Every structure is written in structure tokens, then in C-alpha cells.
mmCIF file with all atom_site columns, C-alpha atoms in Angstrom:
data_model
loop_
_atom_site.group_PDB
_atom_site.id
_atom_site.type_symbol
_atom_site.label_atom_id
_atom_site.label_alt_id
_atom_site.label_comp_id
_atom_site.label_asym_id
_atom_site.label_entity_id
_atom_site.label_seq_id
_atom_site.pdbx_PDB_ins_code
_atom_site.Cartn_x
_atom_site.Cartn_y
_atom_site.Cartn_z
_atom_site.occupancy
_atom_site.B_iso_or_equiv
_atom_site.pdbx_formal_charge
_atom_site.auth_seq_id
_atom_site.auth_comp_id
_atom_site.auth_asym_id
_atom_site.auth_atom_id
_atom_site.pdbx_PDB_model_num
ATOM 1   C CA . ASP A 1 1   ? -0.200  0.133  -0.237 1.00 65.00 ? 1   ASP A CA 1
ATOM 2   C CA . ALA A 1 2   ? 1.261   3.509  -0.471 1.00 83.00 ? 2   ALA A CA 1
ATOM 3   C CA . GLY A 1 3   ? 2.441   5.562  2.053  1.00 94.00 ? 3   GLY A CA 1
ATOM 4   C CA . VAL A 1 4   ? 1.945   9.096  2.544  1.00 96.00 ? 4   VAL A CA 1
ATOM 5   C CA . ILE A 1 5   ? 3.576   11.092 -0.799 1.00 97.00 ? 5   ILE A CA 1
ATOM 6   C CA . GLN A 1 6   ? 4.627   14.478 -0.501 1.00 97.00 ? 6   GLN A CA 1
ATOM 7   C CA . SER A 1 7   ? 6.288   16.323 -3.164 1.00 96.00 ? 7   SER A CA 1
ATOM 8   C CA . PRO A 1 8   ? 8.557   17.857 -3.892 1.00 97.00 ? 8   PRO A CA 1
ATOM 9   C CA . ARG A 1 9   ? 11.338  16.336 -2.481 1.00 96.00 ? 9   ARG A CA 1
ATOM 10  C CA . HIS A 1 10  ? 13.458  19.118 -2.479 1.00 97.00 ? 10  HIS A CA 1
ATOM 11  C CA . GLU A 1 11  ? 12.697  23.025 -3.448 1.00 97.00 ? 11  GLU A CA 1
ATOM 12  C CA . VAL A 1 12  ? 14.937  25.551 -3.499 1.00 98.00 ? 12  VAL A CA 1
ATOM 13  C CA . THR A 1 13  ? 13.604  29.210 -4.205 1.00 97.00 ? 13  THR A CA 1
ATOM 14  C CA . GLU A 1 14  ? 14.568  32.247 -3.652 1.00 97.00 ? 14  GLU A CA 1
ATOM 15  C CA . MET A 1 15  ? 13.418  34.793 -1.074 1.00 97.00 ? 15  MET A CA 1
ATOM 16  C CA . GLY A 1 16  ? 10.063  36.479 -1.437 1.00 97.00 ? 16  GLY A CA 1
ATOM 17  C CA . GLN A 1 17  ? 8.798   33.691 -4.084 1.00 97.00 ? 17  GLN A CA 1
ATOM 18  C CA . GLU A 1 18  ? 5.618   31.135 -2.609 1.00 97.00 ? 18  GLU A CA 1
ATOM 19  C CA . VAL A 1 19  ? 6.753   27.822 -2.201 1.00 98.00 ? 19  VAL A CA 1
ATOM 20  C CA . THR A 1 20  ? 3.968   25.061 -2.123 1.00 98.00 ? 20  THR A CA 1
ATOM 21  C CA . LEU A 1 21  ? 4.053   22.040 -0.128 1.00 98.00 ? 21  LEU A CA 1
ATOM 22  C CA . ARG A 1 22  ? 1.544   18.980 -1.397 1.00 98.00 ? 22  ARG A CA 1
ATOM 23  C CA . CYS A 1 23  ? 0.535   15.863 0.708  1.00 98.00 ? 23  CYS A CA 1
ATOM 24  C CA . LYS A 1 24  ? -1.198  12.766 -0.164 1.00 98.00 ? 24  LYS A CA 1
ATOM 25  C CA . PRO A 1 25  ? -2.043  11.026 3.094  1.00 97.00 ? 25  PRO A CA 1
ATOM 26  C CA . ILE A 1 26  ? -3.237  7.496  3.033  1.00 96.00 ? 26  ILE A CA 1
ATOM 27  C CA . SER A 1 27  ? -6.677  6.411  1.965  1.00 95.00 ? 27  SER A CA 1
ATOM 28  C CA . GLY A 1 28  ? -9.276  6.429  4.429  1.00 93.00 ? 28  GLY A CA 1
ATOM 29  C CA . HIS A 1 29  ? -6.921  7.956  7.144  1.00 93.00 ? 29  HIS A CA 1
ATOM 30  C CA . ASN A 1 30  ? -8.640  11.024 8.983  1.00 90.00 ? 30  ASN A CA 1
ATOM 31  C CA . SER A 1 31  ? -6.358  13.419 10.491 1.00 91.00 ? 31  SER A CA 1
ATOM 32  C CA . LEU A 1 32  ? -3.421  15.143 8.848  1.00 93.00 ? 32  LEU A CA 1
ATOM 33  C CA . PHE A 1 33  ? -0.350  17.174 10.485 1.00 94.00 ? 33  PHE A CA 1
ATOM 34  C CA . TRP A 1 34  ? 2.413   19.431 9.340  1.00 96.00 ? 34  TRP A CA 1
ATOM 35  C CA . TYR A 1 35  ? 5.499   19.518 10.715 1.00 96.00 ? 35  TYR A CA 1
ATOM 36  C CA . ARG A 1 36  ? 9.157   21.407 10.271 1.00 96.00 ? 36  ARG A CA 1
ATOM 37  C CA . GLN A 1 37  ? 11.949  19.872 11.371 1.00 94.00 ? 37  GLN A CA 1
ATOM 38  C CA . THR A 1 38  ? 15.232  22.051 11.624 1.00 93.00 ? 38  THR A CA 1
ATOM 39  C CA . MET A 1 39  ? 18.078  21.284 13.556 1.00 88.00 ? 39  MET A CA 1
ATOM 40  C CA . MET A 1 40  ? 17.755  24.287 16.742 1.00 88.00 ? 40  MET A CA 1
ATOM 41  C CA . ARG A 1 41  ? 14.414  23.477 17.296 1.00 87.00 ? 41  ARG A CA 1
ATOM 42  C CA . GLY A 1 42  ? 13.725  19.877 16.243 1.00 87.00 ? 42  GLY A CA 1
ATOM 43  C CA . LEU A 1 43  ? 10.285  18.918 14.939 1.00 90.00 ? 43  LEU A CA 1
ATOM 44  C CA . GLU A 1 44  ? 7.627   21.324 15.524 1.00 90.00 ? 44  GLU A CA 1
ATOM 45  C CA . LEU A 1 45  ? 3.644   20.733 14.523 1.00 91.00 ? 45  LEU A CA 1
ATOM 46  C CA . LEU A 1 46  ? 2.587   23.514 12.562 1.00 95.00 ? 46  LEU A CA 1
ATOM 47  C CA . ILE A 1 47  ? -1.031  22.783 11.734 1.00 94.00 ? 47  ILE A CA 1
ATOM 48  C CA . TYR A 1 48  ? -3.851  19.303 12.544 1.00 90.00 ? 48  TYR A CA 1
ATOM 49  C CA . PHE A 1 49  ? -6.665  18.398 10.441 1.00 92.00 ? 49  PHE A CA 1
ATOM 50  C CA . ASN A 1 50  ? -9.483  16.390 11.245 1.00 89.00 ? 50  ASN A CA 1
ATOM 51  C CA . ASN A 1 51  ? -12.008 15.515 8.411  1.00 91.00 ? 51  ASN A CA 1
ATOM 52  C CA . ASN A 1 52  ? -10.918 17.977 6.597  1.00 93.00 ? 52  ASN A CA 1
ATOM 53  C CA . VAL A 1 53  ? -11.484 20.397 8.989  1.00 92.00 ? 53  VAL A CA 1
ATOM 54  C CA . PRO A 1 54  ? -8.264  22.806 10.709 1.00 92.00 ? 54  PRO A CA 1
ATOM 55  C CA . ILE A 1 55  ? -8.597  21.666 14.236 1.00 88.00 ? 55  ILE A CA 1
ATOM 56  C CA . ASP A 1 56  ? -5.181  23.569 15.656 1.00 86.00 ? 56  ASP A CA 1
ATOM 57  C CA . ASP A 1 57  ? -3.277  25.778 13.338 1.00 90.00 ? 57  ASP A CA 1
ATOM 58  C CA . SER A 1 58  ? -1.637  27.344 16.871 1.00 88.00 ? 58  SER A CA 1
ATOM 59  C CA . GLY A 1 59  ? 2.341   26.138 15.526 1.00 90.00 ? 59  GLY A CA 1
ATOM 60  C CA . MET A 1 60  ? 1.323   28.140 12.231 1.00 93.00 ? 60  MET A CA 1
ATOM 61  C CA . PRO A 1 61  ? 4.791   30.574 12.912 1.00 87.00 ? 61  PRO A CA 1
ATOM 62  C CA . GLU A 1 62  ? 2.846   33.435 10.932 1.00 85.00 ? 62  GLU A CA 1
ATOM 63  C CA . ASP A 1 63  ? 1.182   34.788 8.328  1.00 91.00 ? 63  ASP A CA 1
ATOM 64  C CA . ARG A 1 64  ? 2.766   33.862 6.130  1.00 95.00 ? 64  ARG A CA 1
ATOM 65  C CA . PHE A 1 65  ? 1.918   30.355 6.468  1.00 97.00 ? 65  PHE A CA 1
ATOM 66  C CA . SER A 1 66  ? -1.590  29.211 4.742  1.00 97.00 ? 66  SER A CA 1
ATOM 67  C CA . ALA A 1 67  ? -3.032  25.249 4.709  1.00 97.00 ? 67  ALA A CA 1
ATOM 68  C CA . LYS A 1 68  ? -5.603  23.618 3.006  1.00 97.00 ? 68  LYS A CA 1
ATOM 69  C CA . MET A 1 69  ? -7.265  20.384 2.951  1.00 97.00 ? 69  MET A CA 1
ATOM 70  C CA . PRO A 1 70  ? -9.913  20.313 0.159  1.00 96.00 ? 70  PRO A CA 1
ATOM 71  C CA . ASN A 1 71  ? -10.741 17.037 0.317  1.00 95.00 ? 71  ASN A CA 1
ATOM 72  C CA . ALA A 1 72  ? -9.765  13.737 2.106  1.00 94.00 ? 72  ALA A CA 1
ATOM 73  C CA . SER A 1 73  ? -6.598  12.935 -0.033 1.00 95.00 ? 73  SER A CA 1
ATOM 74  C CA . PHE A 1 74  ? -5.045  16.315 -0.711 1.00 96.00 ? 74  PHE A CA 1
ATOM 75  C CA . SER A 1 75  ? -3.259  19.195 1.569  1.00 98.00 ? 75  SER A CA 1
ATOM 76  C CA . THR A 1 76  ? -1.373  21.928 0.424  1.00 98.00 ? 76  THR A CA 1
ATOM 77  C CA . LEU A 1 77  ? 1.534   24.278 2.724  1.00 98.00 ? 77  LEU A CA 1
ATOM 78  C CA . LYS A 1 78  ? 1.844   27.362 1.387  1.00 98.00 ? 78  LYS A CA 1
ATOM 79  C CA . ILE A 1 79  ? 4.547   30.012 2.083  1.00 97.00 ? 79  ILE A CA 1
ATOM 80  C CA . GLN A 1 80  ? 4.709   33.289 0.502  1.00 97.00 ? 80  GLN A CA 1
ATOM 81  C CA . PRO A 1 81  ? 6.483   34.899 0.638  1.00 96.00 ? 81  PRO A CA 1
ATOM 82  C CA . SER A 1 82  ? 9.353   32.739 1.685  1.00 96.00 ? 82  SER A CA 1
ATOM 83  C CA . GLU A 1 83  ? 12.589  33.472 3.310  1.00 96.00 ? 83  GLU A CA 1
ATOM 84  C CA . PRO A 1 84  ? 16.080  31.668 4.363  1.00 97.00 ? 84  PRO A CA 1
ATOM 85  C CA . ARG A 1 85  ? 14.592  31.514 7.970  1.00 95.00 ? 85  ARG A CA 1
ATOM 86  C CA . ASP A 1 86  ? 12.156  28.684 6.322  1.00 96.00 ? 86  ASP A CA 1
ATOM 87  C CA . SER A 1 87  ? 14.553  26.733 5.516  1.00 97.00 ? 87  SER A CA 1
ATOM 88  C CA . ALA A 1 88  ? 13.324  23.394 6.810  1.00 97.00 ? 88  ALA A CA 1
ATOM 89  C CA . VAL A 1 89  ? 12.572  20.033 6.219  1.00 96.00 ? 89  VAL A CA 1
ATOM 90  C CA . TYR A 1 90  ? 8.504   19.389 6.011  1.00 97.00 ? 90  TYR A CA 1
ATOM 91  C CA . PHE A 1 91  ? 7.252   16.418 6.994  1.00 97.00 ? 91  PHE A CA 1
ATOM 92  C CA . CYS A 1 92  ? 3.525   15.674 6.479  1.00 96.00 ? 92  CYS A CA 1
ATOM 93  C CA . ALA A 1 93  ? 1.286   12.567 8.876  1.00 95.00 ? 93  ALA A CA 1
ATOM 94  C CA . SER A 1 94  ? -1.604  11.098 8.907  1.00 94.00 ? 94  SER A CA 1
ATOM 95  C CA . SER A 1 95  ? -3.539  8.873  10.652 1.00 91.00 ? 95  SER A CA 1
ATOM 96  C CA . PHE A 1 96  ? -6.878  7.462  11.701 1.00 87.00 ? 96  PHE A CA 1
ATOM 97  C CA . GLY A 1 97  ? -8.888  6.471  14.877 1.00 70.00 ? 97  GLY A CA 1
ATOM 98  C CA . LEU A 1 98  ? -11.264 8.412  17.419 1.00 61.00 ? 98  LEU A CA 1
ATOM 99  C CA . ALA A 1 99  ? -8.104  8.761  19.766 1.00 65.00 ? 99  ALA A CA 1
ATOM 100 C CA . PRO A 1 100 ? -4.096  9.730  19.615 1.00 76.00 ? 100 PRO A CA 1
ATOM 101 C CA . ASP A 1 101 ? -3.114  6.641  17.506 1.00 80.00 ? 101 ASP A CA 1
ATOM 102 C CA . THR A 1 102 ? 0.501   6.204  14.740 1.00 87.00 ? 102 THR A CA 1
ATOM 103 C CA . GLN A 1 103 ? 0.525   8.873  12.212 1.00 91.00 ? 103 GLN A CA 1
ATOM 104 C CA . TYR A 1 104 ? 2.585   7.719  9.784  1.00 93.00 ? 104 TYR A CA 1
ATOM 105 C CA . PHE A 1 105 ? 5.138   9.941  8.084  1.00 94.00 ? 105 PHE A CA 1
ATOM 106 C CA . GLY A 1 106 ? 5.530   11.033 4.734  1.00 95.00 ? 106 GLY A CA 1
ATOM 107 C CA . PRO A 1 107 ? 9.400   10.833 3.329  1.00 94.00 ? 107 PRO A CA 1
ATOM 108 C CA . GLY A 1 108 ? 9.409   15.043 3.894  1.00 96.00 ? 108 GLY A CA 1
ATOM 109 C CA . THR A 1 109 ? 10.458  18.152 2.131  1.00 97.00 ? 109 THR A CA 1
ATOM 110 C CA . ARG A 1 110 ? 13.679  19.687 2.117  1.00 97.00 ? 110 ARG A CA 1
ATOM 111 C CA . LEU A 1 111 ? 13.241  23.281 1.171  1.00 98.00 ? 111 LEU A CA 1
ATOM 112 C CA . THR A 1 112 ? 15.961  25.773 0.577  1.00 98.00 ? 112 THR A CA 1
ATOM 113 C CA . VAL A 1 113 ? 15.061  29.337 0.824  1.00 97.00 ? 113 VAL A CA 1
ATOM 114 C CA . LEU A 1 114 ? 18.188  31.171 -0.871 1.00 96.00 ? 114 LEU A CA 1
ATOM 115 C CA . ALA B 2 1   ? 0.250   21.071 29.412 1.00 70.00 ? 1   ALA B CA 1
ATOM 116 C CA . GLN B 2 2   ? 1.586   17.739 28.178 1.00 76.00 ? 2   GLN B CA 1
ATOM 117 C CA . SER B 2 3   ? 5.488   17.398 27.503 1.00 86.00 ? 3   SER B CA 1
ATOM 118 C CA . VAL B 2 4   ? 8.281   15.107 26.697 1.00 92.00 ? 4   VAL B CA 1
ATOM 119 C CA . THR B 2 5   ? 11.630  15.032 28.044 1.00 95.00 ? 5   THR B CA 1
ATOM 120 C CA . GLN B 2 6   ? 14.361  13.037 26.432 1.00 96.00 ? 6   GLN B CA 1
ATOM 121 C CA . PRO B 2 7   ? 17.412  13.786 28.346 1.00 96.00 ? 7   PRO B CA 1
ATOM 122 C CA . ASP B 2 8   ? 19.938  12.563 26.243 1.00 96.00 ? 8   ASP B CA 1
ATOM 123 C CA . ILE B 2 9   ? 20.691  14.298 23.484 1.00 95.00 ? 9   ILE B CA 1
ATOM 124 C CA . HIS B 2 10  ? 23.409  11.722 21.986 1.00 97.00 ? 10  HIS B CA 1
ATOM 125 C CA . ILE B 2 11  ? 24.166  8.206  22.828 1.00 97.00 ? 11  ILE B CA 1
ATOM 126 C CA . THR B 2 12  ? 27.403  6.392  21.626 1.00 97.00 ? 12  THR B CA 1
ATOM 127 C CA . VAL B 2 13  ? 26.930  2.660  22.234 1.00 97.00 ? 13  VAL B CA 1
ATOM 128 C CA . SER B 2 14  ? 29.570  -0.214 20.582 1.00 97.00 ? 14  SER B CA 1
ATOM 129 C CA . GLU B 2 15  ? 27.633  -2.892 18.632 1.00 97.00 ? 15  GLU B CA 1
ATOM 130 C CA . GLY B 2 16  ? 26.858  -5.883 20.478 1.00 97.00 ? 16  GLY B CA 1
ATOM 131 C CA . ALA B 2 17  ? 26.189  -3.829 23.369 1.00 97.00 ? 17  ALA B CA 1
ATOM 132 C CA . SER B 2 18  ? 22.469  -2.700 24.787 1.00 97.00 ? 18  SER B CA 1
ATOM 133 C CA . LEU B 2 19  ? 20.687  0.241  24.406 1.00 97.00 ? 19  LEU B CA 1
ATOM 134 C CA . GLU B 2 20  ? 18.790  2.235  26.512 1.00 98.00 ? 20  GLU B CA 1
ATOM 135 C CA . LEU B 2 21  ? 17.407  5.804  25.627 1.00 98.00 ? 21  LEU B CA 1
ATOM 136 C CA . ARG B 2 22  ? 15.212  7.134  28.292 1.00 98.00 ? 22  ARG B CA 1
ATOM 137 C CA . CYS B 2 23  ? 11.760  9.249  27.751 1.00 97.00 ? 23  CYS B CA 1
ATOM 138 C CA . ASN B 2 24  ? 9.548   11.349 30.821 1.00 96.00 ? 24  ASN B CA 1
ATOM 139 C CA . TYR B 2 25  ? 6.360   12.869 30.085 1.00 93.00 ? 25  TYR B CA 1
ATOM 140 C CA . SER B 2 26  ? 4.101   14.967 31.944 1.00 88.00 ? 26  SER B CA 1
ATOM 141 C CA . TYR B 2 27  ? -0.066  14.031 31.256 1.00 77.00 ? 27  TYR B CA 1
ATOM 142 C CA . GLY B 2 28  ? -2.820  13.875 33.679 1.00 67.00 ? 28  GLY B CA 1
ATOM 143 C CA . ALA B 2 29  ? -4.558  10.753 32.578 1.00 73.00 ? 29  ALA B CA 1
ATOM 144 C CA . THR B 2 30  ? -3.236  7.340  31.394 1.00 72.00 ? 30  THR B CA 1
ATOM 145 C CA . PRO B 2 31  ? -0.763  8.681  28.175 1.00 84.00 ? 31  PRO B CA 1
ATOM 146 C CA . TYR B 2 32  ? -0.540  6.973  24.861 1.00 89.00 ? 32  TYR B CA 1
ATOM 147 C CA . LEU B 2 33  ? 2.902   6.866  24.329 1.00 93.00 ? 33  LEU B CA 1
ATOM 148 C CA . PHE B 2 34  ? 4.931   6.363  21.003 1.00 95.00 ? 34  PHE B CA 1
ATOM 149 C CA . TRP B 2 35  ? 8.825   5.650  20.079 1.00 97.00 ? 35  TRP B CA 1
ATOM 150 C CA . TYR B 2 36  ? 9.829   6.513  16.755 1.00 97.00 ? 36  TYR B CA 1
ATOM 151 C CA . VAL B 2 37  ? 12.620  6.134  15.001 1.00 97.00 ? 37  VAL B CA 1
ATOM 152 C CA . GLN B 2 38  ? 14.214  8.433  11.860 1.00 95.00 ? 38  GLN B CA 1
ATOM 153 C CA . SER B 2 39  ? 17.010  7.252  9.953  1.00 93.00 ? 39  SER B CA 1
ATOM 154 C CA . PRO B 2 40  ? 19.457  10.156 7.912  1.00 88.00 ? 40  PRO B CA 1
ATOM 155 C CA . GLY B 2 41  ? 16.943  11.807 5.292  1.00 86.00 ? 41  GLY B CA 1
ATOM 156 C CA . GLN B 2 42  ? 14.269  9.957  6.013  1.00 89.00 ? 42  GLN B CA 1
ATOM 157 C CA . GLY B 2 43  ? 10.732  10.362 7.866  1.00 91.00 ? 43  GLY B CA 1
ATOM 158 C CA . LEU B 2 44  ? 10.227  8.878  11.018 1.00 94.00 ? 44  LEU B CA 1
ATOM 159 C CA . GLN B 2 45  ? 8.862   4.939  11.330 1.00 95.00 ? 45  GLN B CA 1
ATOM 160 C CA . LEU B 2 46  ? 6.902   3.264  14.822 1.00 95.00 ? 46  LEU B CA 1
ATOM 161 C CA . LEU B 2 47  ? 8.802   1.312  16.467 1.00 96.00 ? 47  LEU B CA 1
ATOM 162 C CA . LEU B 2 48  ? 6.074   0.810  19.384 1.00 96.00 ? 48  LEU B CA 1
ATOM 163 C CA . LYS B 2 49  ? 3.209   2.167  21.062 1.00 93.00 ? 49  LYS B CA 1
ATOM 164 C CA . TYR B 2 50  ? 1.619   1.716  24.535 1.00 92.00 ? 50  TYR B CA 1
ATOM 165 C CA . PHE B 2 51  ? -1.602  2.580  25.019 1.00 86.00 ? 51  PHE B CA 1
ATOM 166 C CA . SER B 2 52  ? -2.761  0.397  28.000 1.00 82.00 ? 52  SER B CA 1
ATOM 167 C CA . GLY B 2 53  ? -2.309  -3.327 29.292 1.00 85.00 ? 53  GLY B CA 1
ATOM 168 C CA . ASP B 2 54  ? 1.242   -4.846 29.365 1.00 87.00 ? 54  ASP B CA 1
ATOM 169 C CA . THR B 2 55  ? 3.495   -2.123 30.363 1.00 90.00 ? 55  THR B CA 1
ATOM 170 C CA . LEU B 2 56  ? 6.425   -4.073 28.609 1.00 95.00 ? 56  LEU B CA 1
ATOM 171 C CA . VAL B 2 57  ? 5.800   -3.961 25.015 1.00 96.00 ? 57  VAL B CA 1
ATOM 172 C CA . GLN B 2 58  ? 7.761   -5.172 21.867 1.00 96.00 ? 58  GLN B CA 1
ATOM 173 C CA . GLY B 2 59  ? 8.235   -3.559 18.953 1.00 96.00 ? 59  GLY B CA 1
ATOM 174 C CA . ILE B 2 60  ? 9.777   -3.764 15.216 1.00 95.00 ? 60  ILE B CA 1
ATOM 175 C CA . LYS B 2 61  ? 14.208  -4.424 14.896 1.00 94.00 ? 61  LYS B CA 1
ATOM 176 C CA . GLY B 2 62  ? 14.055  -5.888 18.379 1.00 96.00 ? 62  GLY B CA 1
ATOM 177 C CA . PHE B 2 63  ? 13.263  -3.239 20.389 1.00 97.00 ? 63  PHE B CA 1
ATOM 178 C CA . GLU B 2 64  ? 11.148  -3.301 23.331 1.00 97.00 ? 64  GLU B CA 1
ATOM 179 C CA . ALA B 2 65  ? 9.647   -0.342 25.551 1.00 98.00 ? 65  ALA B CA 1
ATOM 180 C CA . GLU B 2 66  ? 8.461   -0.347 29.412 1.00 96.00 ? 66  GLU B CA 1
ATOM 181 C CA . PHE B 2 67  ? 5.653   2.089  30.360 1.00 94.00 ? 67  PHE B CA 1
ATOM 182 C CA . LYS B 2 68  ? 6.622   3.347  34.126 1.00 93.00 ? 68  LYS B CA 1
ATOM 183 C CA . ARG B 2 69  ? 3.583   4.973  35.645 1.00 90.00 ? 69  ARG B CA 1
ATOM 184 C CA . SER B 2 70  ? 5.242   6.039  38.863 1.00 91.00 ? 70  SER B CA 1
ATOM 185 C CA . GLN B 2 71  ? 8.161   7.391  36.952 1.00 93.00 ? 71  GLN B CA 1
ATOM 186 C CA . SER B 2 72  ? 6.167   8.822  34.401 1.00 92.00 ? 72  SER B CA 1
ATOM 187 C CA . SER B 2 73  ? 8.772   6.702  32.110 1.00 95.00 ? 73  SER B CA 1
ATOM 188 C CA . PHE B 2 74  ? 8.930   5.187  28.895 1.00 96.00 ? 74  PHE B CA 1
ATOM 189 C CA . ASN B 2 75  ? 12.345  3.608  28.463 1.00 98.00 ? 75  ASN B CA 1
ATOM 190 C CA . LEU B 2 76  ? 13.529  2.072  25.219 1.00 98.00 ? 76  LEU B CA 1
ATOM 191 C CA . ARG B 2 77  ? 15.637  -1.042 25.068 1.00 98.00 ? 77  ARG B CA 1
ATOM 192 C CA . LYS B 2 78  ? 17.787  -3.326 22.764 1.00 98.00 ? 78  LYS B CA 1
ATOM 193 C CA . PRO B 2 79  ? 19.790  -6.003 24.465 1.00 97.00 ? 79  PRO B CA 1
ATOM 194 C CA . SER B 2 80  ? 22.151  -5.626 21.380 1.00 97.00 ? 80  SER B CA 1
ATOM 195 C CA . VAL B 2 81  ? 22.719  -3.220 18.600 1.00 97.00 ? 81  VAL B CA 1
ATOM 196 C CA . HIS B 2 82  ? 23.395  -3.393 14.935 1.00 96.00 ? 82  HIS B CA 1
ATOM 197 C CA . TRP B 2 83  ? 25.178  -0.945 13.064 1.00 95.00 ? 83  TRP B CA 1
ATOM 198 C CA . SER B 2 84  ? 21.855  -0.418 11.112 1.00 95.00 ? 84  SER B CA 1
ATOM 199 C CA . ASP B 2 85  ? 20.487  1.414  14.609 1.00 97.00 ? 85  ASP B CA 1
ATOM 200 C CA . ALA B 2 86  ? 22.246  4.193  14.233 1.00 97.00 ? 86  ALA B CA 1
ATOM 201 C CA . ALA B 2 87  ? 19.294  6.626  13.756 1.00 97.00 ? 87  ALA B CA 1
ATOM 202 C CA . GLU B 2 88  ? 17.579  9.366  16.257 1.00 97.00 ? 88  GLU B CA 1
ATOM 203 C CA . TYR B 2 89  ? 14.699  7.706  17.959 1.00 98.00 ? 89  TYR B CA 1
ATOM 204 C CA . PHE B 2 90  ? 11.980  10.220 19.280 1.00 97.00 ? 90  PHE B CA 1
ATOM 205 C CA . CYS B 2 91  ? 9.390   10.011 22.017 1.00 96.00 ? 91  CYS B CA 1
ATOM 206 C CA . ALA B 2 92  ? 6.063   11.262 21.566 1.00 93.00 ? 92  ALA B CA 1
ATOM 207 C CA . VAL B 2 93  ? 3.114   10.925 23.876 1.00 90.00 ? 93  VAL B CA 1
ATOM 208 C CA . GLY B 2 94  ? -1.122  11.720 22.473 1.00 85.00 ? 94  GLY B CA 1
ATOM 209 C CA . GLU B 2 95  ? -3.050  14.170 23.671 1.00 70.00 ? 95  GLU B CA 1
ATOM 210 C CA . ASP B 2 96  ? -6.660  13.159 23.732 1.00 64.00 ? 96  ASP B CA 1
ATOM 211 C CA . TYR B 2 97  ? -9.436  15.863 22.682 1.00 59.00 ? 97  TYR B CA 1
ATOM 212 C CA . GLY B 2 98  ? -12.280 13.838 24.463 1.00 58.00 ? 98  GLY B CA 1
ATOM 213 C CA . GLY B 2 99  ? -12.792 11.294 21.959 1.00 52.00 ? 99  GLY B CA 1
ATOM 214 C CA . SER B 2 100 ? -11.963 12.949 19.068 1.00 53.00 ? 100 SER B CA 1
ATOM 215 C CA . GLN B 2 101 ? -8.384  12.568 16.982 1.00 57.00 ? 101 GLN B CA 1
ATOM 216 C CA . GLY B 2 102 ? -5.727  13.987 19.186 1.00 67.00 ? 102 GLY B CA 1
ATOM 217 C CA . ASN B 2 103 ? -1.880  15.498 18.304 1.00 78.00 ? 103 ASN B CA 1
ATOM 218 C CA . LEU B 2 104 ? 1.238   14.015 19.218 1.00 85.00 ? 104 LEU B CA 1
ATOM 219 C CA . ILE B 2 105 ? 3.478   15.967 21.472 1.00 87.00 ? 105 ILE B CA 1
ATOM 220 C CA . PHE B 2 106 ? 7.188   14.691 20.310 1.00 90.00 ? 106 PHE B CA 1
ATOM 221 C CA . GLY B 2 107 ? 10.374  14.882 22.775 1.00 93.00 ? 107 GLY B CA 1
ATOM 222 C CA . LYS B 2 108 ? 13.488  16.624 20.981 1.00 93.00 ? 108 LYS B CA 1
ATOM 223 C CA . GLY B 2 109 ? 14.975  13.728 19.945 1.00 95.00 ? 109 GLY B CA 1
ATOM 224 C CA . THR B 2 110 ? 18.082  11.324 20.923 1.00 97.00 ? 110 THR B CA 1
ATOM 225 C CA . LYS B 2 111 ? 20.910  10.610 18.220 1.00 97.00 ? 111 LYS B CA 1
ATOM 226 C CA . LEU B 2 112 ? 22.417  7.231  18.468 1.00 97.00 ? 112 LEU B CA 1
ATOM 227 C CA . SER B 2 113 ? 25.838  6.272  17.177 1.00 97.00 ? 113 SER B CA 1
ATOM 228 C CA . VAL B 2 114 ? 27.186  3.148  17.218 1.00 97.00 ? 114 VAL B CA 1
ATOM 229 C CA . LYS B 2 115 ? 30.703  1.914  17.278 1.00 96.00 ? 115 LYS B CA 1
ATOM 230 C CA . PRO B 2 116 ? 32.144  -0.524 15.496 1.00 91.00 ? 116 PRO B CA 1
#
């Protein structure tokens, strides 16, 4: 079975450009999570959806970041405008169930903002 | 608020030696506890989880963990480490939003190096 799919795997862009990261969760999962991982700050939760509805976006750094989940099989994380400090690995994860359960992680998108 | 502490940032062990990675959590009720492993350039993979029942849980790759409520700990162990175990290990605790899907709180991670 396909796991969580993220695209692109690598993204290099220049400061000020718009960046869109994409995620396809595992079919049947009802929760989706976006994380950011850096050496300095470790793994940070950015936003969390349940049944396509944002539940907690308190981790979104600022208004430059936005996330959507238009349907159960697709989510995007957008950064506009991007800044060098946004350089990180961004992970998407999905899970299923009515209680905290295993999150299945995608391979991540390595973003470099020059 | 719930939290997870992994006191060791980096541990080095010799191949074939035993391993214990520490994890302490802060949570009011019975927690949902997880250990994940991340190899370089990869996403996180679940090693094992504890929800209830037997406090000693077995996972993949020969790992086990023991839930100790009195110590608020969920330490990860392996009796004999292999060079392929070199990776970063994350402990996590689950939040329960009263029956709806909850989030996981991750520790900062422990990087494991294995000496030949």
C-alpha cells in the first residue's frame, strides 16, 4: 500500500517567492498533520486537520504560512513570501481513529530558501 | 500542558552492547506513548506504542519499551545494538481531545551512534 506521499522532495527557491508543498495522506485516514524539522528547533507541529477541518493551527509561524485540505486525499502548505529562515524539512503525517494513534510520516520536503 | 523530555541528546554505544534511551512525560491521565525512529534523510517510522495493558511492549527491529507510571517514564531498550540502529529516536505522547482525534507531542530526540 502507498504510504503518505509528499511533493516535491526537494525545493530550492529565492527569498520572496511563493512555495507550495503537497501531501497525499494514506487512504482512509481522517487526520493530517504538517510538521517542520530544523536542527535548532527539532520537530514542530504546524497545523493539524481532522476530517478536513483545521483543529489546531497554533504552530503556524505567521501569516506567511497557510494550509488547506480541500478533500480527504490532498493537502497543501503554502509559504508566501518565503524567507531564508523557512529553510527546513517539512513533513506531512496522517492517522486514523478516534484517539491519539500512530501517525504515518511521509518522506518530507527539504526546502531551501536562498 | 503535556510534555516529553528526552534527557540524552546524543548517545554512543558499541555494536553488540545493550541500549536504553530515556523518555519522561508529563500527562494527567493514562497517556498514549510512542517511540519513533528517523534514519538520515528519511521520515519518522513507528517502533512501538503503548495504549494500555501490559506495561512491557515489543516493537519492530528487536526494540522494547516499558511504561512505568510511578516514574512517568517510557524508556526504550534493545539488548544488542546493530550498526544499522544508528539513527535518531523520538519519544511522543498523545493528547486526547475527549474522544476526537488528538495530536502527538514529540520529544527533542536522541541521536544514537554505533561504534564498530
